[in-house]
XYZ file of C-alpha atoms in Angstrom:
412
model
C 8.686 14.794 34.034
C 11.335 13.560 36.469
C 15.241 13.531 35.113
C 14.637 9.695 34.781
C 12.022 9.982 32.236
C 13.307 12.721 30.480
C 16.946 10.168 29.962
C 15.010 7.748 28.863
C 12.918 10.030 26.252
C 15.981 11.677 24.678
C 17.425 7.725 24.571
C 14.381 6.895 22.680
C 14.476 9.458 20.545
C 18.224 9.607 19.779
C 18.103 5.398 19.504
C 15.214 3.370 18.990
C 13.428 5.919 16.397
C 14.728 5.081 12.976
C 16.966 7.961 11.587
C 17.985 9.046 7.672
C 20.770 11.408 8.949
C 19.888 13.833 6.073
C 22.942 15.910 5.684
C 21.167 18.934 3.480
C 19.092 21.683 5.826
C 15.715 20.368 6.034
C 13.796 23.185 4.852
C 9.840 22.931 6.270
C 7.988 24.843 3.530
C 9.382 22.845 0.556
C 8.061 18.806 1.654
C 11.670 17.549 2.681
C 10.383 17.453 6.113
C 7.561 16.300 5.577
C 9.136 13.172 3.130
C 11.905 12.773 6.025
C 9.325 11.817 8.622
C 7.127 9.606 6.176
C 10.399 7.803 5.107
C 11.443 7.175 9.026
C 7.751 6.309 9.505
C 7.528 3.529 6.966
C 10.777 1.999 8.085
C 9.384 1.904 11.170
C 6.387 0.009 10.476
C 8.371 -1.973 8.340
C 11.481 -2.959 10.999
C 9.801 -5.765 13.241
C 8.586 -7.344 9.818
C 11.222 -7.302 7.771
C 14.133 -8.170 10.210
C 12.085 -11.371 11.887
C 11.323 -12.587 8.409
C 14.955 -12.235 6.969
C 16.006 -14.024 10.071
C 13.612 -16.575 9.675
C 12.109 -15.851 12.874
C 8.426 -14.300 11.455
C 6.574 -17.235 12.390
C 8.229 -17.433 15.932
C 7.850 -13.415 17.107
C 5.612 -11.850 15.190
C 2.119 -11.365 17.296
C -1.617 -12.377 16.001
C -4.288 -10.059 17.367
C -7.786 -11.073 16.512
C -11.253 -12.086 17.563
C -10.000 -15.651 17.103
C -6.732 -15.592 17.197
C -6.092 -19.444 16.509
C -8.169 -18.697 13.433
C -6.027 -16.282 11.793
C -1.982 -17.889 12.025
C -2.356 -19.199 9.411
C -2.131 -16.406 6.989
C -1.271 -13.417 9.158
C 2.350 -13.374 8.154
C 1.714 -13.432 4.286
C -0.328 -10.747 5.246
C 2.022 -8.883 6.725
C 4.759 -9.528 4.364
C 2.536 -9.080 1.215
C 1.174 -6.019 2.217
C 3.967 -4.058 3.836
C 6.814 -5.198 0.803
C 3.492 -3.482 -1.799
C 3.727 0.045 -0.182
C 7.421 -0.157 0.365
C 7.924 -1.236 -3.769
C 7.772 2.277 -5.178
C 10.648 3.535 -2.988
C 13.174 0.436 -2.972
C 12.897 0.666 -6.564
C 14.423 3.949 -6.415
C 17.323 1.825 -5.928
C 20.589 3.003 -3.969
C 22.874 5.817 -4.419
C 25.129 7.881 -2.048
C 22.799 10.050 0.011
C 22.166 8.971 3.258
C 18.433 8.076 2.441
C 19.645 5.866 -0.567
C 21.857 3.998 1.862
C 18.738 3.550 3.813
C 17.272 2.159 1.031
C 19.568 0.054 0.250
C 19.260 -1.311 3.470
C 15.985 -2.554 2.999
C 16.695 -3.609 -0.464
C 18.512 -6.159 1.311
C 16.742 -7.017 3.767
C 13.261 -7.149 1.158
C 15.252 -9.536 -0.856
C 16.204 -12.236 2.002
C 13.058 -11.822 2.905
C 11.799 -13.226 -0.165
C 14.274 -16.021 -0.386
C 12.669 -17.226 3.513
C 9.105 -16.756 2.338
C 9.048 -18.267 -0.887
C 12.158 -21.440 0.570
C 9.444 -24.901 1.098
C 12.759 -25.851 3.093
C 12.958 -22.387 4.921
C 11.694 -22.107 8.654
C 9.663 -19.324 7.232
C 8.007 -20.478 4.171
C 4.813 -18.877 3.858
C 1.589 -20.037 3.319
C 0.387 -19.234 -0.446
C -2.590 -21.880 -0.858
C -3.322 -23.609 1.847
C -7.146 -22.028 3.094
C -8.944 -19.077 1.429
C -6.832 -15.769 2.996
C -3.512 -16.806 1.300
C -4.990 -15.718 -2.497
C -5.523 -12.030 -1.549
C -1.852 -11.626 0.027
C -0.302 -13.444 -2.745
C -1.390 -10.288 -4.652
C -0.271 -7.995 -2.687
C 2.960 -10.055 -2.580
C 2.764 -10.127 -6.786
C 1.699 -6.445 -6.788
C 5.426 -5.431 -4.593
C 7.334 -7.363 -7.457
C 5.222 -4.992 -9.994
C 5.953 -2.257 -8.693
C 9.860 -2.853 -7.992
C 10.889 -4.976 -10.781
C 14.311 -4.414 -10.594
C 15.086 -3.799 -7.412
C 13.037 -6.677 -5.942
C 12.767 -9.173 -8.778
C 16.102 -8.383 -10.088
C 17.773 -8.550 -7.107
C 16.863 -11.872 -6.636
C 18.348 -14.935 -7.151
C 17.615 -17.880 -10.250
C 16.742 -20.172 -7.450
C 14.653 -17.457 -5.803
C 12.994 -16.267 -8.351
C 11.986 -20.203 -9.177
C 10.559 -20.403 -5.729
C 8.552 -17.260 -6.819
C 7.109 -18.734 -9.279
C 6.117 -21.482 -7.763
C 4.549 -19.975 -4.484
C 2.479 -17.674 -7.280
C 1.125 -20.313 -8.903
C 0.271 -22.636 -6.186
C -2.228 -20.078 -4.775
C -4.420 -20.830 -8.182
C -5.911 -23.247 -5.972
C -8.005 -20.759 -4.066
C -11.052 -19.994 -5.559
C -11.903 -16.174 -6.002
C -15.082 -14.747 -4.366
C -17.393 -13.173 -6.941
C -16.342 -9.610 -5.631
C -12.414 -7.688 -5.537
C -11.243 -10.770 -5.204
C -11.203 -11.539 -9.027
C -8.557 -8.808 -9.073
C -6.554 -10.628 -6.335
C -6.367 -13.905 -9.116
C -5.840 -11.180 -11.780
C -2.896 -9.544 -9.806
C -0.924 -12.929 -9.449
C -1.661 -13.416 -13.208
C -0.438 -10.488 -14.121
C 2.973 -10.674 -12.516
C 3.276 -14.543 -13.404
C 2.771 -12.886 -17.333
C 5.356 -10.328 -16.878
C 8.141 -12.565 -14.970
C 7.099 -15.977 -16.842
C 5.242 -15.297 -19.328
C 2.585 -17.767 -17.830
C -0.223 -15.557 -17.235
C -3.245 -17.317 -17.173
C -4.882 -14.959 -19.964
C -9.009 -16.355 -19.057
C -8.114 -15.637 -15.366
C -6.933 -11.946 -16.711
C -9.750 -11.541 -18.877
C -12.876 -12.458 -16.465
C -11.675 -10.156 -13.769
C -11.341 -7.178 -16.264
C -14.875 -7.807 -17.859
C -16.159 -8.339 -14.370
C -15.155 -4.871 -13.003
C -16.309 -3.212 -16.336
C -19.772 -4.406 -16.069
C -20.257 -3.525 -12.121
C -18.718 0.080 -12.660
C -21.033 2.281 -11.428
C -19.845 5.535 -12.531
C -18.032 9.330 -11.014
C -15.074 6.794 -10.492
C -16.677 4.012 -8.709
C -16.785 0.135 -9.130
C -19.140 -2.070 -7.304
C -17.411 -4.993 -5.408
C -19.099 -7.324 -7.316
C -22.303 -6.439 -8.492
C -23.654 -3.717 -5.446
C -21.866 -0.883 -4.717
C -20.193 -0.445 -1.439
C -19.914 2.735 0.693
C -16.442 1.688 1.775
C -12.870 2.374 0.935
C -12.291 -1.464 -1.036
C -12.239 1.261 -4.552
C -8.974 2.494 -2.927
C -7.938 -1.004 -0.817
C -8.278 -3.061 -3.446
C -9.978 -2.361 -6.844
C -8.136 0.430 -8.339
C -4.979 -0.053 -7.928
C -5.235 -3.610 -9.192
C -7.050 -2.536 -12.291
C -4.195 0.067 -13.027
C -1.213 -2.608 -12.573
C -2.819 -5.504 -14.193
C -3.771 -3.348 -17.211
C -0.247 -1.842 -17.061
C 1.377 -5.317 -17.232
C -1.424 -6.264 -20.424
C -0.457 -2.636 -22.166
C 2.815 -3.462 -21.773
C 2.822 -6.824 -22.937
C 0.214 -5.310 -25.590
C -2.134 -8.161 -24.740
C -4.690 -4.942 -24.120
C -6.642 -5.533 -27.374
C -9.710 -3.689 -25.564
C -7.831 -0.551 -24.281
C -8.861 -1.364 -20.569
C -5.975 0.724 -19.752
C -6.541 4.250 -20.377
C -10.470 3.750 -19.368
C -9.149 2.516 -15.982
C -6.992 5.750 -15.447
C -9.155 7.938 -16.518
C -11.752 6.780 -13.648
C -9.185 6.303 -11.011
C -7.801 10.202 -11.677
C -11.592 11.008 -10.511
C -11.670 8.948 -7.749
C -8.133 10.209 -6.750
C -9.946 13.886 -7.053
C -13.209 12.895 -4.627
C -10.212 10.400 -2.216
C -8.215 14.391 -1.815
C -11.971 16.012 -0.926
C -12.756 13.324 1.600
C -9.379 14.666 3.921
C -10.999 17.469 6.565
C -9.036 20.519 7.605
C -7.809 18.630 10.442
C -6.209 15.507 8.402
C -9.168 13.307 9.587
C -11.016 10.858 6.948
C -14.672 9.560 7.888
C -14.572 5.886 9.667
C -17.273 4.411 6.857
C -17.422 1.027 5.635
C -15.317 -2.381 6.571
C -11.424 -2.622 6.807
C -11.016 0.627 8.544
C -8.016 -0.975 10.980
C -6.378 -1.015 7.253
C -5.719 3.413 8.294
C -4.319 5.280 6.222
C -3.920 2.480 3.324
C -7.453 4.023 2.668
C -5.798 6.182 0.114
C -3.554 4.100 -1.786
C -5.220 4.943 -4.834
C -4.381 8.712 -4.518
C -0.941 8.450 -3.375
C -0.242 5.853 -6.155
C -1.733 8.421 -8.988
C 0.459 11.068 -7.185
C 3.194 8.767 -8.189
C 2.192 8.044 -11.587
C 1.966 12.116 -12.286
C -1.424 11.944 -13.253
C -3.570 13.966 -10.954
C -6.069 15.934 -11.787
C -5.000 19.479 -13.352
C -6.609 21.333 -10.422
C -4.511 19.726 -8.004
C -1.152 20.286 -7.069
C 0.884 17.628 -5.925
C 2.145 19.732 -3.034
C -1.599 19.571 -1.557
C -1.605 15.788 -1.861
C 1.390 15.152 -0.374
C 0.699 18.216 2.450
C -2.737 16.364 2.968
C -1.299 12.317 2.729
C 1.292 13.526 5.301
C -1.535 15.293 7.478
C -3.431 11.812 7.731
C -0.471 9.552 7.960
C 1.157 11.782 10.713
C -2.340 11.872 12.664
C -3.234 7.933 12.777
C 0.429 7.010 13.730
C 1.102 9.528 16.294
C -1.934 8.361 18.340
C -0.959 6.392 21.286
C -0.697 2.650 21.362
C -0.905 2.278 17.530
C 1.725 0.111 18.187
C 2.559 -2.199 20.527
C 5.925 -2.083 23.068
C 7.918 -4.217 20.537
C 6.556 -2.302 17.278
C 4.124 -4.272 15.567
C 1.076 -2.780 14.596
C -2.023 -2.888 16.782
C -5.906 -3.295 16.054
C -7.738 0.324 15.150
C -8.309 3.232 13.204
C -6.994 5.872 15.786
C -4.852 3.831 18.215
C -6.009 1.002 19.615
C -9.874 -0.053 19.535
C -9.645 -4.117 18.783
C -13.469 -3.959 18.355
C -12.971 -2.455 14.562
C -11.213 -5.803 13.987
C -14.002 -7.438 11.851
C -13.415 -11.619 11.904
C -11.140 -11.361 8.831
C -8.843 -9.010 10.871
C -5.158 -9.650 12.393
C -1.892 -8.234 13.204
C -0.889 -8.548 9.360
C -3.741 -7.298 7.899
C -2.783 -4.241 9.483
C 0.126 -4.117 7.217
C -1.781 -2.409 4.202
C -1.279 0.650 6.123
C 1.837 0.835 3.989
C 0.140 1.290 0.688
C -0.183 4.898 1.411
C 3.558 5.853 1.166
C 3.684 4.624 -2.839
C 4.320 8.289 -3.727
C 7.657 7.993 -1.770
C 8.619 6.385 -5.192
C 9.216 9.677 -6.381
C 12.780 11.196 -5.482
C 13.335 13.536 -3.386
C 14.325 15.922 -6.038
C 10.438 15.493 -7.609
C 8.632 18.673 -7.587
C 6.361 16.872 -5.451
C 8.537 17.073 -2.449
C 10.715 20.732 -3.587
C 7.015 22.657 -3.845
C 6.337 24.878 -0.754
C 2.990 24.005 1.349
C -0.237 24.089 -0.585
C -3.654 23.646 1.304
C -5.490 20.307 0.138
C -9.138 21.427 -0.912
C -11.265 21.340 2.126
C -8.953 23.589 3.948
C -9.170 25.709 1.616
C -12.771 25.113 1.743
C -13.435 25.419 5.393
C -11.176 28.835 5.460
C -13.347 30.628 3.521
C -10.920 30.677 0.385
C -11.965 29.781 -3.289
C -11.522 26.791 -4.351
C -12.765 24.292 -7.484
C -16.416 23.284 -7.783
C -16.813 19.465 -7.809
C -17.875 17.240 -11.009
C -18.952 14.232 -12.069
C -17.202 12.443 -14.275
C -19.490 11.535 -17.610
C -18.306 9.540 -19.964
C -19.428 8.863 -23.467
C -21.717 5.842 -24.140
């Protein structure tokens, strides 16, 4: 490397990569490390997002990659926004404080909540699309799903008039019709957060999607979407994580007469378990099913029962968190994952635009982020202060014991 290169390497590292600044000794065998990098790696995911939309500039800078791209502007920056601000919830609504990573956070608190006031503003340059075509419904949820999961840090923060304007863009995407598949939980999702903010829940939409996914469960942990099963990673994408926060938001608002709730954990803490078996030695997942330029957002569903403290009893949080950070760290690192201005590119390791299925742009990408929900828990959690624990199928593949694998049966 000539001295030219190496100047302009140090510059990049020094400048353009987002820093925390942690004061406190990072110490490697504890998970500070390993949290320090996953926080600088979702801010930088986030960056080119958030700062064009608070600027009102989204629309104007923000790349569409796709077979067609014509086909996809108009919903590729919901998608974006939706799906990034739903990953990032869980750690804004740590809220700020005086360390230099709760500055950061308060940062994007900021930035989340102008962002909001664009998207959501019919008057604002960047108003967002929430019903115009079929796309808008499923990002709308994710959208709905962010304010869930950061109530007062998002929600709160936000202004009558916002908030009115939240409302509104919510409920205009009841025009799209769901698909007889996940997408009943994407109508759910929007219902859900409309009953907790509004009280206006739409209590038949809540209650079809919920019977729906009870009758095409097809048991160890696994829903159909719709009635056949899928060999894919929509359980974790989609399904799951939807079933836990709109039965959440009905246990909560004890409109769960039928105690969807607790059945809905219970499966997702086994599909958690066989999600922390399906991560090899190496940190690789296998490339099966559709949606696989979504990454890492493939395990959403274990990072967010990390976060909710319910895994399994056989597994420490250390080995999720030493196994989500294995993953994460492999797909981003590979080269030309993003593009020379940061935005996310097409592929599962790097760039390979022919994994973009016709449904697939730049902000679909964005649902990447779903897999850092466990940064909602503070850095003082034991699941960042526990030393290094091998996830299962390193322990596995090094010859070491580890626990036998079971179904989960459940009682007729």
């Amino acid at each position: 490397m000539n001295l030219h290169n190496s100047i302009k390497t140090i510059f990049t590292l020094i400048f353009l990569v987002p820093s925390i600044g942690f004061a406190q000794k990072v110490n490697p065998s504890n998970g500070l490390a390993e949290r320090e990098y996953l926080v600088k790696t979702l801010v930088r995911i986030a960056d080119p997002v958030l700062t064009a939309l608070s600027q009102n500039k989204l629309k104007e800078t923000m790349p569409i990659e796709a077979k067609v791209s014509k086909d996809r502007v108009y919903s590729s920056h919901l998608e974006a926004f939706g799906r990034l601000l739903g990953g990032m919830a869980p750690w804004l609504e740590l809220g700020p404080d005086e360390t230099p990573e709760g500055k950061l956070r308060k940062k994007y608190i900021d930035l989340s909540v102008q962002c909001i006031k664009n998207a959501t503003n019919p008057n604002a340059v960047d108003f967002l699309n929430f019903n115009k075509g079929r796309q808008p419904l499923v990002d709308a949820a994710f959208f709905a799903d962010a304010l869930l999961r950061a109530p007062n840090q998002l929600w709160g923060n936000l202004d009558e008039q916002t908030k009115k304007n939240t409302i509104a863009a919510l409920k205009s995407s009841r025009d799209i019709l769901p698909s007889f598949s996940n997408w009943l939980m994407f109508s759910a999702t929007v219902e859900a957060a409309l009953q907790k903010f509004d009280k206006s829940g739409d209590k038949m939409r809540l209650d079809y999607a919920l019977k729906q996914h009870m009758q095409w469960y097809k048991g160890d942990g696994m829903y159909g979407d719709g009635p056949d099963f899928h060999f894919d990673y929509y359980n974790s994408f989609v399904i799951q994580p939807m079933l836990l926060g709109v039965t959440k938001v009905l246990k909560d608002e004890k409109l769960d007469t039928k105690k969807y709730y607790e059945l809905v954990l219970e499966r997702a803490k086994r599909y958690a378990d066989i999600q922390e078996r399906l991560i090899s030695p190496e940190g690789t997942f296998p490339p099966v099913g559709r949606s696989i330029a979504y990454r890492f957002g493939a395990f959403q569903l274990l990072s967010q029962i990390a976060l909710m403290k319910q895994l399994p009893a056989h597994i420490k949080p250390a080995q999720v968190r030493s196994a989500l950070y294995a993953v994460i760290k492999r797909q981003v690192e590979m080269p030309n994952t993003f593009d020379d201005k940061g935005w996310l590119k097409i592929g599962f390791a790097g760039h390979q635009p022919e994994v973009g299925e016709t449904y697939i742009s730049t902000g679909s990408l964005y649902l990447c982020s779903q897999a850092f929900l466990m940064l909602g828990l503070p850095a003082t959690d034991d699941f960042w202060q526990a030393p290094y624990s091998d996830w299962t199928s390193k322990r596995a593949w090094k010859g070491e014991d580890f626990p036998i694998d079971h179904a989960l049966k459940e009682e007729n």
